[in-house]
Amino acid sequence: MNAQSPAALAPGATLGILGGGQLGRMTALAAAALGYRSHVYCPEADCPASQVTPLFTRAAYDDEAALSAFAQAVDVVTFEFENIPLPTVEILTRSVAVRPGAEVLAICQDRLREKDFCGDQGVATARYAAIDGPEALARHLRDFGTPAVLKTTRLGYDGKGQVRLEADSDPAAAWAEMAGGNPEARGILEAFVDFKLELSVIVARGLDGEMADYPPVENQHEGHILRTTIAPARVTPQIAEKAEATARRLAEAIDLVGLLAVEMFVTEEGEVLVNELAPRPHNSGHWTLDACVTSQFEQVVRAVMGLPLGATERHSDAVMRNLLGEDAEAWRTQLGDRNQKLHLYGKTEARPGRKMGHVTRLAPRNEG
Ligand code: AMP
């Protein structure tokens, strides 16, 4: 993409952001650095993104009048989480470009569609099956063996709606736990992957199909919540290449404009299996704010505004740690460490496990 292209939105234009969390906040800050305005749409008052821009619509995602006014007020729309209701995006799409588009969201909102999509592209995942109730679960469990993981196809995150099954697990109880009282719930059963490590790759794709990806990073979870990201991942060049090629293939096939974060498992045998896709900035990309020429937040702004993508080279190695719940109370200590950078999200209530901020520790880039 050429910055002179008529499709490029010039500084002064307004980026609409659906969702008001920390990802929206950091996107709005990056947009401001490039001379854009951001308008945040979020149902909650005083959300992290609304604190950094005066343009804020507080309304429900099904408020058609508010959505129409929002569409009129912005030049392009992006989103900071993938569980935006599809009808919301469809209403907006009538009068403004939404990037990434509704079809990308539809795939990434549904774990089953996501895995089918990977399979269609020849991309490996854990073995899986669609599950519509406890009987199907019992049947497939006999076939898959244990351990296995039952996940809700929709609206699960940070381990919510996920149940690990062992040899003595009761399928009916597991189904009830996964469904959480929702009679509409559908499940996906996955074989348990005894992975060596978890990786993610964030790839950007511009309006003209140009792509740029960040090096694979290593993600360590605790209680299903990302705790630490190590950049770059400690893997062989072959694994890194396979992971990057996979992310690029998926971004192209899904016709992405924006960012796609691809979470993967690496096995002892060197297999790379895709676990999950997120079509937005991702927690495992926060390190790019402090260690790369172009952060993931600047990159998503560039992509959706129709600008050329920025360089994804890192000038430092980095370890990012999330500050969860009460961790953020130690902000003075974190601030005093000269080798790290503190980011806080402006959240007032420190519930256990809630992402309140992160710190990134930088080290000279190791070429080894
Ligand atoms: P997800 O919500 O799918 O991102 O899963 C959250 C975390 O649960 C992953 O990052 C893994 O640590 C673990 N997990 C999910 N699916 C599997 C699986 N099929 N095998 C082993 N671990 C899994």
mmCIF file with all atom_site columns, C-alpha atoms in Angstrom, residues 14-20 37-42 53 55-61 63-80 84 88-89 91-93 95-98:
data_model
loop_
_atom_site.group_PDB
_atom_site.id
_atom_site.type_symbol
_atom_site.label_atom_id
_atom_site.label_alt_id
_atom_site.label_comp_id
_atom_site.label_asym_id
_atom_site.label_entity_id
_atom_site.label_seq_id
_atom_site.pdbx_PDB_ins_code
_atom_site.Cartn_x
_atom_site.Cartn_y
_atom_site.Cartn_z
_atom_site.occupancy
_atom_site.B_iso_or_equiv
_atom_site.pdbx_formal_charge
_atom_site.auth_seq_id
_atom_site.auth_comp_id
_atom_site.auth_asym_id
_atom_site.auth_atom_id
_atom_site.pdbx_PDB_model_num
ATOM 1  C CA . THR A 1 14 ? -11.541 9.032  12.835 1.00 0.00 ? 14 THR A CA 1
ATOM 2  C CA . LEU A 1 15 ? -11.120 5.395  13.730 1.00 0.00 ? 15 LEU A CA 1
ATOM 3  C CA . GLY A 1 16 ? -14.151 3.756  15.325 1.00 0.00 ? 16 GLY A CA 1
ATOM 4  C CA . ILE A 1 17 ? -13.299 1.116  17.917 1.00 0.00 ? 17 ILE A CA 1
ATOM 5  C CA . LEU A 1 18 ? -15.897 -1.411 19.092 1.00 0.00 ? 18 LEU A CA 1
ATOM 6  C CA . GLY A 1 19 ? -15.077 -2.440 22.628 1.00 0.00 ? 19 GLY A CA 1
ATOM 7  C CA . GLY A 1 20 ? -13.540 -0.381 25.385 1.00 0.00 ? 20 GLY A CA 1
ATOM 8  C CA . ARG A 1 37 ? -8.889  10.516 16.296 1.00 0.00 ? 37 ARG A CA 1
ATOM 9  C CA . SER A 1 38 ? -10.521 7.487  17.892 1.00 0.00 ? 38 SER A CA 1
ATOM 10 C CA . HIS A 1 39 ? -14.173 7.070  18.769 1.00 0.00 ? 39 HIS A CA 1
ATOM 11 C CA . VAL A 1 40 ? -14.864 4.266  21.226 1.00 0.00 ? 40 VAL A CA 1
ATOM 12 C CA . TYR A 1 41 ? -18.180 2.370  21.336 1.00 0.00 ? 41 TYR A CA 1
ATOM 13 C CA . CYS A 1 42 ? -18.716 0.376  24.500 1.00 0.00 ? 42 CYS A CA 1
ATOM 14 C CA . THR A 1 53 ? -10.255 9.834  23.889 1.00 0.00 ? 53 THR A CA 1
ATOM 15 C CA . LEU A 1 55 ? -15.111 10.604 21.513 1.00 0.00 ? 55 LEU A CA 1
ATOM 16 C CA . PHE A 1 56 ? -17.114 7.934  23.309 1.00 0.00 ? 56 PHE A CA 1
ATOM 17 C CA . THR A 1 57 ? -20.501 6.347  22.712 1.00 0.00 ? 57 THR A CA 1
ATOM 18 C CA . ARG A 1 58 ? -21.820 4.441  25.669 1.00 0.00 ? 58 ARG A CA 1
ATOM 19 C CA . ALA A 1 59 ? -24.541 2.210  24.246 1.00 0.00 ? 59 ALA A CA 1
ATOM 20 C CA . ALA A 1 60 ? -25.546 -1.413 23.908 1.00 0.00 ? 60 ALA A CA 1
ATOM 21 C CA . TYR A 1 61 ? -24.367 -3.427 20.898 1.00 0.00 ? 61 TYR A CA 1
ATOM 22 C CA . ASP A 1 63 ? -28.846 -0.105 19.904 1.00 0.00 ? 63 ASP A CA 1
ATOM 23 C CA . GLU A 1 64 ? -29.508 0.591  16.221 1.00 0.00 ? 64 GLU A CA 1
ATOM 24 C CA . ALA A 1 65 ? -29.847 4.360  16.607 1.00 0.00 ? 65 ALA A CA 1
ATOM 25 C CA . ALA A 1 66 ? -26.547 4.610  18.475 1.00 0.00 ? 66 ALA A CA 1
ATOM 26 C CA . LEU A 1 67 ? -24.844 2.353  15.925 1.00 0.00 ? 67 LEU A CA 1
ATOM 27 C CA . SER A 1 68 ? -26.093 4.494  13.007 1.00 0.00 ? 68 SER A CA 1
ATOM 28 C CA . ALA A 1 69 ? -24.863 7.678  14.662 1.00 0.00 ? 69 ALA A CA 1
ATOM 29 C CA . PHE A 1 70 ? -21.502 6.009  15.382 1.00 0.00 ? 70 PHE A CA 1
ATOM 30 C CA . ALA A 1 71 ? -21.192 4.869  11.754 1.00 0.00 ? 71 ALA A CA 1
ATOM 31 C CA . GLN A 1 72 ? -21.813 8.473  10.606 1.00 0.00 ? 72 GLN A CA 1
ATOM 32 C CA . ALA A 1 73 ? -19.214 9.849  13.006 1.00 0.00 ? 73 ALA A CA 1
ATOM 33 C CA . VAL A 1 74 ? -16.262 7.618  11.998 1.00 0.00 ? 74 VAL A CA 1
ATOM 34 C CA . ASP A 1 75 ? -14.327 6.850  8.802  1.00 0.00 ? 75 ASP A CA 1
ATOM 35 C CA . VAL A 1 76 ? -13.641 3.158  9.445  1.00 0.00 ? 76 VAL A CA 1
ATOM 36 C CA . VAL A 1 77 ? -14.440 0.711  12.240 1.00 0.00 ? 77 VAL A CA 1
ATOM 37 C CA . THR A 1 78 ? -12.333 -1.950 13.915 1.00 0.00 ? 78 THR A CA 1
ATOM 38 C CA . PHE A 1 79 ? -12.960 -4.007 17.053 1.00 0.00 ? 79 PHE A CA 1
ATOM 39 C CA . GLU A 1 80 ? -10.889 -4.992 20.038 1.00 0.00 ? 80 GLU A CA 1
ATOM 40 C CA . ILE A 1 84 ? -19.040 -8.438 19.062 1.00 0.00 ? 84 ILE A CA 1
ATOM 41 C CA . THR A 1 88 ? -23.891 -5.143 15.153 1.00 0.00 ? 88 THR A CA 1
ATOM 42 C CA . VAL A 1 89 ? -21.212 -5.446 12.504 1.00 0.00 ? 89 VAL A CA 1
ATOM 43 C CA . ILE A 1 91 ? -25.654 -2.820 10.730 1.00 0.00 ? 91 ILE A CA 1
ATOM 44 C CA . LEU A 1 92 ? -22.406 -0.821 10.666 1.00 0.00 ? 92 LEU A CA 1
ATOM 45 C CA . THR A 1 93 ? -21.273 -2.358 7.383  1.00 0.00 ? 93 THR A CA 1
ATOM 46 C CA . SER A 1 95 ? -22.639 2.656  5.959  1.00 0.00 ? 95 SER A CA 1
ATOM 47 C CA . VAL A 1 96 ? -18.987 2.259  6.943  1.00 0.00 ? 96 VAL A CA 1
ATOM 48 C CA . ALA A 1 97 ? -16.130 -0.193 6.309  1.00 0.00 ? 97 ALA A CA 1
ATOM 49 C CA . VAL A 1 98 ? -15.535 -2.615 9.187  1.00 0.00 ? 98 VAL A CA 1
#
